[in-house]
XYZ file of C-alpha atoms in Angstrom:
658
model
C 128.232 154.234 58.574
C 126.884 150.939 58.963
C 129.761 150.312 61.165
C 129.764 153.266 63.509
C 125.921 152.392 64.535
C 127.612 149.186 65.285
C 130.141 149.868 67.745
C 128.332 152.852 68.877
C 125.465 149.976 70.527
C 127.981 147.708 71.462
C 129.257 150.658 73.389
C 126.158 151.277 74.323
C 125.829 148.171 75.842
C 129.066 147.513 77.387
C 128.416 150.729 79.534
C 124.880 148.763 80.774
C 126.948 145.774 81.643
C 129.541 147.688 83.005
C 127.123 149.835 84.755
C 124.534 147.224 86.048
C 126.929 143.828 85.998
C 128.314 143.287 89.959
C 128.867 140.134 89.393
C 130.153 137.435 86.843
C 127.117 135.604 87.203
C 125.024 139.032 86.747
C 127.200 140.182 83.757
C 127.298 136.770 82.397
C 123.181 136.931 82.242
C 123.002 141.046 80.763
C 125.119 139.547 77.879
C 122.875 136.311 77.015
C 119.271 138.866 77.363
C 121.215 141.323 74.781
C 122.295 138.373 72.567
C 118.668 137.402 72.694
C 117.450 140.465 71.954
C 119.658 141.105 68.363
C 121.565 139.240 66.506
C 124.074 141.940 65.803
C 125.014 141.759 69.480
C 126.267 137.902 69.884
C 128.137 136.328 72.200
C 131.667 136.437 70.735
C 131.024 140.934 70.175
C 130.023 140.958 73.279
C 133.141 138.877 74.798
C 135.440 140.781 72.232
C 133.605 144.281 73.050
C 134.028 143.541 76.666
C 138.209 142.158 76.442
C 139.000 145.629 74.603
C 137.630 148.018 76.734
C 139.263 146.185 79.619
C 142.480 147.129 78.255
C 141.912 150.116 76.940
C 140.756 151.069 80.952
C 144.072 149.204 81.953
C 146.297 150.960 79.357
C 144.967 154.610 79.962
C 145.315 153.848 84.331
C 149.176 152.258 83.648
C 150.646 155.360 82.148
C 148.172 158.321 82.753
C 148.212 160.760 85.684
C 145.399 161.984 88.401
C 142.243 162.005 86.715
C 142.427 159.421 84.154
C 144.078 156.477 86.481
C 141.050 156.915 89.580
C 138.730 156.336 86.155
C 140.423 153.187 85.112
C 140.173 152.888 88.367
C 136.790 152.712 89.328
C 135.892 151.553 85.823
C 137.535 148.096 87.104
C 136.619 148.377 90.632
C 133.247 148.074 89.968
C 132.691 146.099 86.623
C 134.427 142.816 87.065
C 136.179 141.577 83.713
C 133.834 139.146 81.619
C 134.345 135.045 82.258
C 135.949 134.293 78.673
C 133.542 131.758 75.854
C 133.052 128.844 76.433
C 135.045 128.044 73.490
C 137.758 130.171 74.640
C 137.853 127.913 78.125
C 137.920 124.715 76.837
C 141.610 125.839 74.465
C 142.786 126.964 76.790
C 143.233 124.310 79.670
C 141.701 123.225 83.203
C 138.397 125.333 83.548
C 137.760 127.322 86.703
C 135.610 125.402 88.813
C 132.879 128.021 89.994
C 132.742 130.181 86.469
C 132.760 126.681 83.977
C 129.819 125.148 86.672
C 127.850 128.978 85.490
C 128.328 128.408 82.399
C 126.780 124.420 82.346
C 124.318 124.994 84.202
C 122.995 127.485 81.835
C 123.919 125.343 79.217
C 121.114 123.091 80.840
C 118.939 125.667 81.702
C 118.938 126.061 77.788
C 118.525 122.033 76.247
C 116.717 121.407 79.300
C 113.859 124.477 79.111
C 113.317 123.224 75.341
C 112.369 120.014 76.378
C 110.094 121.002 79.216
C 107.953 123.619 77.386
C 107.177 120.549 74.126
C 103.496 120.358 73.840
C 103.715 116.896 73.356
C 105.417 113.775 74.709
C 109.372 113.808 74.386
C 109.167 110.126 74.295
C 107.164 110.214 71.541
C 111.030 110.998 69.494
C 112.739 108.290 70.403
C 115.896 111.014 69.906
C 114.068 113.589 72.301
C 114.034 110.925 74.446
C 117.761 110.190 74.338
C 118.884 113.946 74.297
C 116.030 114.680 77.150
C 117.973 112.003 79.206
C 121.673 112.651 77.838
C 120.748 116.155 79.548
C 119.179 114.839 82.438
C 122.218 112.986 83.231
C 124.732 115.691 83.348
C 122.554 117.939 85.713
C 121.931 115.232 87.608
C 126.124 114.668 87.635
C 126.592 118.969 87.929
C 124.092 119.335 91.445
C 125.829 116.708 92.674
C 129.584 118.305 91.656
C 128.289 121.666 93.586
C 126.660 120.062 97.058
C 130.052 118.437 96.969
C 131.521 121.858 96.255
C 129.506 123.331 98.723
C 130.765 126.730 97.318
C 128.722 128.123 95.270
C 125.048 127.213 97.243
C 123.375 130.336 94.850
C 124.752 128.171 91.786
C 123.056 125.131 93.289
C 119.856 126.780 94.479
C 119.259 127.609 90.692
C 120.734 123.910 89.451
C 118.272 122.323 92.139
C 115.195 124.677 90.831
C 116.167 123.503 87.196
C 116.371 119.706 88.395
C 112.642 120.129 89.581
C 111.507 121.538 87.179
C 113.198 118.682 85.023
C 111.426 115.754 87.405
C 108.142 117.229 86.974
C 108.574 117.166 83.409
C 109.986 113.762 83.857
C 106.879 112.823 86.082
C 104.394 113.028 83.671
C 105.925 111.497 80.903
C 106.128 108.620 83.241
C 102.971 108.772 84.181
C 101.953 108.798 80.546
C 103.932 106.164 79.184
C 102.462 104.493 82.016
C 98.758 105.028 81.219
C 99.036 105.045 77.640
C 102.094 103.224 76.652
C 101.160 103.891 72.745
C 102.046 107.119 72.702
C 105.486 106.693 72.894
C 108.208 105.585 70.058
C 109.272 102.327 69.906
C 112.239 101.308 71.589
C 116.147 100.338 69.987
C 117.207 97.434 70.970
C 119.666 96.973 73.368
C 117.384 99.604 76.136
C 116.662 97.837 79.614
C 115.851 94.364 79.316
C 116.258 93.995 75.903
C 119.700 92.101 74.566
C 118.505 92.797 70.843
C 117.116 89.569 70.944
C 113.311 88.520 71.732
C 112.387 88.694 75.776
C 109.652 86.724 75.580
C 109.875 84.927 78.004
C 110.452 87.684 80.230
C 108.144 89.753 79.998
C 105.161 87.734 78.533
C 105.582 88.478 74.893
C 104.784 85.089 74.203
C 100.765 85.819 75.142
C 100.390 87.918 72.231
C 99.802 90.571 73.961
C 102.307 92.799 71.956
C 102.168 96.275 72.930
C 98.777 96.201 74.131
C 97.852 96.759 78.109
C 95.596 93.709 79.130
C 92.755 94.678 80.966
C 90.636 92.166 83.305
C 87.398 91.798 81.939
C 85.596 89.225 84.297
C 86.320 86.598 87.027
C 88.146 83.512 85.539
C 88.779 79.868 87.064
C 92.748 79.201 85.743
C 94.480 81.154 88.409
C 97.501 80.203 86.559
C 97.570 83.905 84.712
C 100.083 86.535 84.477
C 99.192 90.195 82.898
C 101.234 91.979 81.035
C 99.845 95.600 81.454
C 103.275 97.493 79.823
C 105.350 95.766 76.689
C 108.974 94.988 77.215
C 109.882 98.470 75.201
C 107.314 100.155 77.566
C 109.280 98.664 80.392
C 112.148 99.517 79.215
C 110.948 103.390 78.464
C 109.458 103.987 82.228
C 112.777 102.404 83.602
C 114.856 104.436 82.486
C 113.138 107.389 83.475
C 112.273 105.630 87.244
C 116.699 105.352 87.331
C 117.219 109.067 86.840
C 114.240 110.116 89.357
C 115.743 108.408 91.829
C 119.528 109.082 91.016
C 118.247 112.627 91.177
C 116.561 112.406 95.153
C 112.840 112.181 93.903
C 112.352 108.497 94.099
C 109.152 109.021 96.237
C 107.922 110.931 93.551
C 108.106 108.515 91.538
C 106.690 105.691 93.149
C 103.584 108.148 93.942
C 103.057 108.668 90.244
C 103.393 104.617 89.482
C 101.430 104.203 91.804
C 98.427 106.885 90.763
C 99.364 105.121 87.281
C 98.420 101.770 87.823
C 96.201 102.569 90.842
C 92.785 103.504 87.794
C 93.822 100.348 86.217
C 93.579 97.893 89.532
C 90.646 100.152 90.300
C 88.895 99.307 87.123
C 89.788 95.875 86.878
C 88.338 95.229 90.672
C 84.894 97.311 89.519
C 84.670 95.307 86.386
C 84.293 91.851 89.078
C 81.453 93.207 90.280
C 82.323 94.084 93.962
C 81.251 97.064 95.389
C 82.703 99.269 99.083
C 80.447 98.434 101.164
C 80.985 99.659 105.573
C 80.306 97.472 107.957
C 77.391 98.992 108.780
C 75.949 98.363 105.773
C 77.004 95.155 105.622
C 75.097 94.067 109.398
C 72.263 95.983 107.731
C 71.932 93.499 104.754
C 69.425 90.963 104.609
C 71.488 87.550 104.472
C 70.294 86.395 101.027
C 71.904 90.014 99.841
C 74.754 89.401 101.484
C 74.734 85.557 99.826
C 74.680 87.158 96.531
C 77.551 89.556 98.073
C 79.806 86.155 99.085
C 79.378 84.348 95.695
C 81.074 87.702 93.903
C 83.730 88.585 96.253
C 85.267 85.016 96.657
C 86.051 84.832 92.961
C 86.736 88.236 92.808
C 89.460 87.381 96.260
C 91.167 85.041 94.324
C 91.695 86.824 90.938
C 92.972 89.803 92.788
C 95.152 88.284 95.033
C 96.190 85.306 92.785
C 96.355 87.079 89.579
C 95.844 91.040 89.290
C 98.516 91.345 92.654
C 101.335 89.395 91.447
C 101.153 91.224 88.278
C 101.313 94.376 89.376
C 104.171 93.072 91.565
C 105.814 91.649 89.034
C 105.553 94.904 86.846
C 106.867 96.789 89.278
C 109.881 94.730 89.801
C 110.716 95.370 85.749
C 110.136 98.998 86.522
C 111.812 99.464 89.579
C 114.709 96.947 89.168
C 117.834 98.153 91.047
C 116.031 100.773 92.679
C 114.825 99.521 96.114
C 113.038 100.800 98.092
C 111.064 102.637 95.748
C 109.345 99.306 93.408
C 108.343 98.200 96.940
C 106.820 101.763 98.441
C 105.005 102.141 94.575
C 103.751 98.687 94.396
C 101.908 98.633 97.906
C 100.388 102.182 97.185
C 98.977 100.786 93.983
C 97.413 97.813 95.549
C 96.422 98.929 98.871
C 93.256 100.892 98.475
C 91.421 98.110 96.597
C 92.747 95.282 98.481
C 91.577 96.584 101.650
C 88.000 97.403 100.286
C 87.597 93.281 99.735
C 89.644 92.407 103.463
C 86.896 95.084 104.705
C 83.894 93.158 103.714
C 85.746 89.711 104.669
C 85.917 91.215 108.391
C 82.982 92.637 108.172
C 81.252 89.088 107.103
C 83.272 87.767 109.866
C 81.646 89.963 112.810
C 78.028 89.868 111.390
C 75.289 87.224 112.799
C 76.333 83.605 114.453
C 73.367 82.017 111.886
C 73.458 78.760 112.075
C 72.547 79.124 107.995
C 75.390 81.245 107.556
C 78.341 78.346 108.340
C 78.838 77.045 104.648
C 79.415 80.662 102.746
C 81.562 81.793 105.862
C 83.076 78.513 105.216
C 83.949 79.462 101.705
C 85.674 82.422 102.047
C 87.536 81.300 104.886
C 88.953 78.018 102.836
C 89.294 80.816 99.702
C 91.274 83.305 102.423
C 93.551 80.143 103.635
C 94.463 78.496 100.199
C 95.772 81.543 99.317
C 98.052 82.451 102.111
C 101.224 80.517 101.193
C 101.228 82.403 97.529
C 101.246 85.596 99.352
C 104.741 85.035 101.045
C 106.927 85.920 97.787
C 104.101 88.882 96.551
C 104.270 90.603 100.160
C 107.722 89.891 100.975
C 109.050 93.263 102.057
C 108.485 95.400 104.826
C 106.090 97.638 103.399
C 103.992 95.233 101.932
C 104.284 92.665 104.683
C 101.380 94.763 107.486
C 98.804 94.028 103.856
C 100.032 90.257 103.595
C 99.168 90.648 108.018
C 95.709 92.227 107.288
C 95.296 88.804 104.728
C 95.833 86.518 107.895
C 94.252 88.319 110.598
C 90.852 88.440 108.034
C 91.279 84.240 107.720
C 91.858 84.230 111.735
C 88.702 86.552 112.643
C 86.819 84.000 109.546
C 88.405 80.986 111.396
C 86.784 82.501 114.333
C 83.569 82.788 113.070
C 83.277 79.549 112.111
C 83.765 78.468 115.257
C 80.797 80.857 116.922
C 78.460 80.080 114.642
C 79.056 76.196 114.546
C 79.035 76.828 118.292
C 75.482 78.576 118.391
C 73.883 75.378 116.781
C 74.143 74.444 120.234
C 71.803 77.373 121.707
C 69.290 76.957 118.443
C 68.589 73.382 119.720
C 68.086 74.462 123.810
C 65.660 77.496 123.006
C 63.633 75.016 120.367
C 60.310 75.358 122.599
C 58.622 71.919 123.580
C 55.323 73.196 122.573
C 52.946 70.941 120.660
C 53.996 67.842 120.415
C 54.474 66.333 116.487
C 51.591 64.253 115.409
C 51.706 60.215 114.996
C 55.669 60.112 116.480
C 56.901 61.819 113.195
C 60.508 62.778 113.073
C 60.738 66.485 114.689
C 62.226 68.914 111.863
C 64.809 70.004 115.179
C 66.083 66.318 114.276
C 66.301 66.901 110.612
C 67.482 70.386 111.113
C 70.175 69.303 113.112
C 71.217 66.047 111.649
C 71.284 67.643 107.973
C 72.741 70.500 109.031
C 75.731 68.252 110.756
C 76.041 66.147 107.537
C 76.442 69.264 105.372
C 79.147 70.319 107.780
C 81.438 67.229 107.497
C 81.531 67.673 104.261
C 84.399 70.486 105.321
C 85.376 68.366 107.873
C 88.861 69.287 107.687
C 88.238 72.806 107.268
C 86.223 72.711 110.608
C 88.831 70.220 112.379
C 91.221 72.635 111.420
C 89.504 75.865 113.195
C 87.701 73.369 116.017
C 91.043 73.129 117.079
C 92.485 76.716 116.682
C 94.783 76.417 113.933
C 93.097 79.458 111.346
C 95.354 78.934 108.515
C 98.453 77.473 110.006
C 98.965 74.691 107.406
C 98.726 77.288 104.559
C 95.725 74.809 103.100
C 97.170 71.579 104.059
C 94.571 69.168 105.601
C 94.664 68.643 109.127
C 95.838 64.475 110.000
C 92.669 62.773 111.603
C 92.182 59.313 112.976
C 89.127 57.794 111.795
C 89.609 55.248 114.737
C 89.858 57.920 117.525
C 87.448 60.185 117.668
C 88.957 62.785 119.615
C 89.334 65.831 118.107
C 87.505 69.148 118.734
C 85.503 69.178 115.990
C 84.165 65.460 117.230
C 84.127 66.619 120.551
C 82.135 68.887 119.825
C 79.759 67.227 117.434
C 78.892 64.359 120.021
C 77.999 67.181 122.444
C 75.517 68.390 120.055
C 74.404 64.969 119.838
C 73.965 65.133 123.474
C 72.237 68.462 123.847
C 69.915 67.528 120.744
C 68.743 64.229 122.915
C 68.503 65.561 125.488
C 65.817 67.725 123.976
C 64.216 65.086 122.189
C 63.299 63.940 125.652
C 61.823 66.775 127.009
C 59.703 67.382 123.875
C 58.636 63.477 124.367
C 57.252 64.541 127.806
C 54.342 66.201 126.122
C 52.443 63.164 124.920
C 49.894 61.529 127.085
C 50.660 58.454 126.148
C 53.850 56.961 127.175
C 53.670 54.668 124.114
C 53.606 57.398 121.834
C 56.451 59.592 123.704
C 58.494 55.670 123.007
C 58.079 55.819 119.364
C 58.034 59.510 119.053
C 61.962 59.131 120.667
C 62.379 55.760 118.354
C 61.614 57.456 115.193
C 64.328 60.343 115.889
C 66.461 58.405 117.482
C 66.735 55.582 114.153
C 67.092 58.887 112.147
C 69.748 60.284 113.753
C 71.488 56.441 113.093
C 70.868 56.859 109.599
C 72.717 60.060 109.419
C 75.290 58.827 111.279
C 76.274 56.073 109.049
C 76.037 57.590 105.329
C 77.743 60.339 106.665
C 81.130 60.908 107.895
C 79.258 62.050 111.094
C 79.734 58.043 111.851
C 83.966 58.575 111.621
C 83.894 61.391 114.134
C 81.656 59.675 116.710
C 82.640 56.623 116.628
C 81.505 53.146 116.894
C 80.840 52.746 120.302
C 78.946 56.299 119.823
C 76.713 54.500 117.160
C 76.292 51.014 119.775
C 75.444 53.761 122.439
C 72.651 55.215 120.185
C 71.182 52.015 118.928
C 70.994 50.617 122.419
C 68.924 53.314 123.582
C 66.541 52.739 120.295
C 65.892 49.575 121.312
C 64.980 50.574 125.204
C 62.607 52.658 123.810
C 61.178 49.889 121.843
C 60.675 47.635 124.591
C 59.001 50.353 126.836
C 56.871 51.100 124.007
C 55.860 47.014 124.171
C 55.889 47.021 127.971
C 53.258 50.194 128.322
C 50.835 49.144 124.853
C 51.122 45.334 125.164
C 51.853 44.408 128.848
C 48.526 45.010 129.807
C 46.961 42.867 127.164
C 48.833 40.012 127.368
C 48.347 40.015 130.928
C 44.357 39.954 130.389
C 45.113 37.060 128.160
C 47.194 35.133 131.154
C 45.137 31.843 131.711
C 47.167 30.209 133.832
C 50.319 28.173 133.932
C 50.234 24.407 132.471
C 49.915 21.876 134.802
C 47.184 23.406 137.236
C 43.384 23.879 137.014
C 42.555 26.010 134.004
C 40.531 28.764 134.011
C 36.189 29.113 133.844
C 34.950 29.440 130.640
C 33.273 32.505 131.908
C 36.322 33.936 133.523
C 38.307 33.218 129.654
C 35.468 34.876 128.257
C 35.953 37.899 130.350
C 40.038 38.285 128.742
C 38.767 37.628 125.834
C 35.838 40.941 125.967
C 38.575 42.652 127.560
C 41.167 41.923 124.744
C 38.812 42.742 121.912
C 38.695 46.207 123.785
C 41.778 47.094 124.328
C 43.330 45.954 121.052
C 40.421 48.098 118.895
C 41.470 50.700 121.126
C 45.151 50.225 120.319
C 44.564 49.695 116.214
C 42.375 52.605 116.853
C 45.086 54.925 117.848
C 48.227 53.174 117.006
C 46.833 52.561 112.976
C 47.029 56.732 112.906
C 50.916 56.525 114.338
C 53.819 56.578 112.861
C 57.182 54.744 112.867
C 59.222 56.473 110.222
C 62.031 53.954 108.915
C 60.292 50.634 107.420
C 62.538 48.040 108.539
C 62.190 49.836 112.663
C 58.173 49.341 111.169
C 58.744 45.845 110.562
C 60.693 44.910 113.776
C 58.205 46.348 116.297
C 55.529 44.643 114.214
C 56.984 41.484 114.740
C 57.907 41.701 118.248
C 53.987 43.043 118.756
C 53.175 39.507 117.069
C 55.610 37.789 119.120
C 54.288 39.230 122.490
C 50.711 38.770 121.291
C 49.884 35.512 119.094
C 51.146 33.156 121.744
C 48.808 34.024 124.280
C 45.889 34.772 122.501
C 45.797 31.615 120.322
C 46.198 29.493 123.328
C 42.945 31.609 124.856
C 41.169 31.418 121.794
C 41.996 27.428 121.943
C 40.986 26.705 125.143
C 37.831 28.229 125.025
C 36.856 26.332 121.315
C 37.493 23.304 123.798
C 35.225 24.682 126.559
C 32.046 22.276 126.693
C 30.976 25.863 128.417
C 30.834 28.097 125.383
C 30.019 25.280 123.316
C 28.964 26.756 119.428
C 27.670 29.998 120.566
C 31.173 31.640 120.687
C 31.498 34.372 119.301
C 34.942 35.634 118.264
C 35.536 39.355 117.251
C 39.029 38.937 116.056
C 40.208 35.193 114.863
C 44.510 35.022 115.135
C 44.477 35.769 111.616
C 43.073 38.808 111.853
C 44.992 40.030 114.718
C 47.821 39.645 112.514
C 46.447 41.519 109.753
C 45.690 44.566 112.593
C 48.887 44.383 113.654
C 50.652 44.201 110.453
C 48.591 47.873 109.724
C 50.046 49.627 112.653
C 52.307 52.636 112.184
C 51.305 53.862 108.388
C 49.309 56.545 109.544
C 47.977 58.631 106.588
C 48.844 56.127 104.328
C 46.195 53.415 105.997
């Protein structure tokens, strides 16, 4: 009875198959559904029943008449014979192409669907990973074979749909292995990048990091570092996946998945460096003190990103996509571009902000950081996809260089705009002189960079020093500094006219001129301006000294003149009048000029000595003549003895120190 029931069941199934199965593909699909539904309906039994039914129908159609032949003919026409079971095909010799492909696709579908449906990483089990990759390889080969044959579009579409599901799962595995490499099973020796030996040299295993990803914690000063974010085993795993995805025509999707997985690491690394994203408008609106702080963080972050992080990403990407160009290049630039552009945009914003002179030194620091790194970027950004980013860095270097040039030139405008309203008390060194000279002296600390910028070769030498001939101060920087000095000198001469006393104006010019010479001699300004310029400036100071002596002491010495030797001398009364005039003049000069200041000690000594040499001979002669004159007698009153005059002269130009 059980056997009769099973025969009836098989007959019923066979009838359903004959009724619904309009093609070989649909027939086998229906048989597969029944075999999965009931264990008694195995494919072998169904194939056997289907073959027996077909044979009976053929026999009846051949020996009977009328109606039997018609029924048999209809059944054969409307229900094509089932394809033989897979085992029978392989035993029978070469398989028919289309039917064989259909079975292959179905078998791969069953196998791959099991892996795709897993709720854990396939790579958590190395055996599963190997089996899955083998099935993927078979599927890729099948799709290529179907595409080349071009005779069964429906089956090709079905295989493509299976391939898409397979690639989606591979992409998930790919990202997980990059983001969570510890979740994967150890790779057996002999995989990608492994010959069964220790590959520490190739993958940085000698750094002692093992399989752990290495996060960036803080900026460093030693940039000779490589970050091995994945172990050799993890790289082998993701490379195997990448190769399958590229072979299947999903290379761009693989690159995007890689970039998405690595981008989070890059973003976090840059965030740890303390660099925040800011728009150009925010930068322009920020106070300089705040921007100085941001620049102080930007420079080490820029070096960290472009010297360590990005080259390490390039190294990792080249290993993951080894032999899979150009998808490795696409993945690399997509992973690092956002954070690289964030750093570049800050540099561009600083370049386009205020040209205030005090910003020069921080902008020079930024320029030097970018310029020095440009040669190292060539091997990192050598492919066509990342060359544009290298060009962005180079363009930022140019804009920073142009900004430096503009800021340096703005110093001229600062000097010109400094008003000549209030005279510096006592003829002291003017604040604008101190500011400009200290500014230029500090700027010479970056002389090579300024030479490069003024010549317009922004980073063209890749950080190589610009040749400077110290005996020929004719570079663009030297000419520009000489021009600034000329502008400063004219400004000081304008300010000297504020003084009502020409003598004090001369003291003012002497003080400032001597200060300028000192600053030039004590720095590389002397090299840039040259000995001839220093000689000319020294001559000016000497001329102002002579102007001072003429305007201050000229009338004093003229009063003291008593006539030429050999001629009749002045009467005593006239000489007494001259003495009284001298006392008045000298007292006024001393009262005023003891409050004046000559800042340079040597200049002060020289001026006093020159005054003493001018005044004392004629004054001593007058006193001697008065003492020897019988008309003056013993009632001669001398307010200032020659010794007193010398002592008073030695107290001139001390200002508040008197």
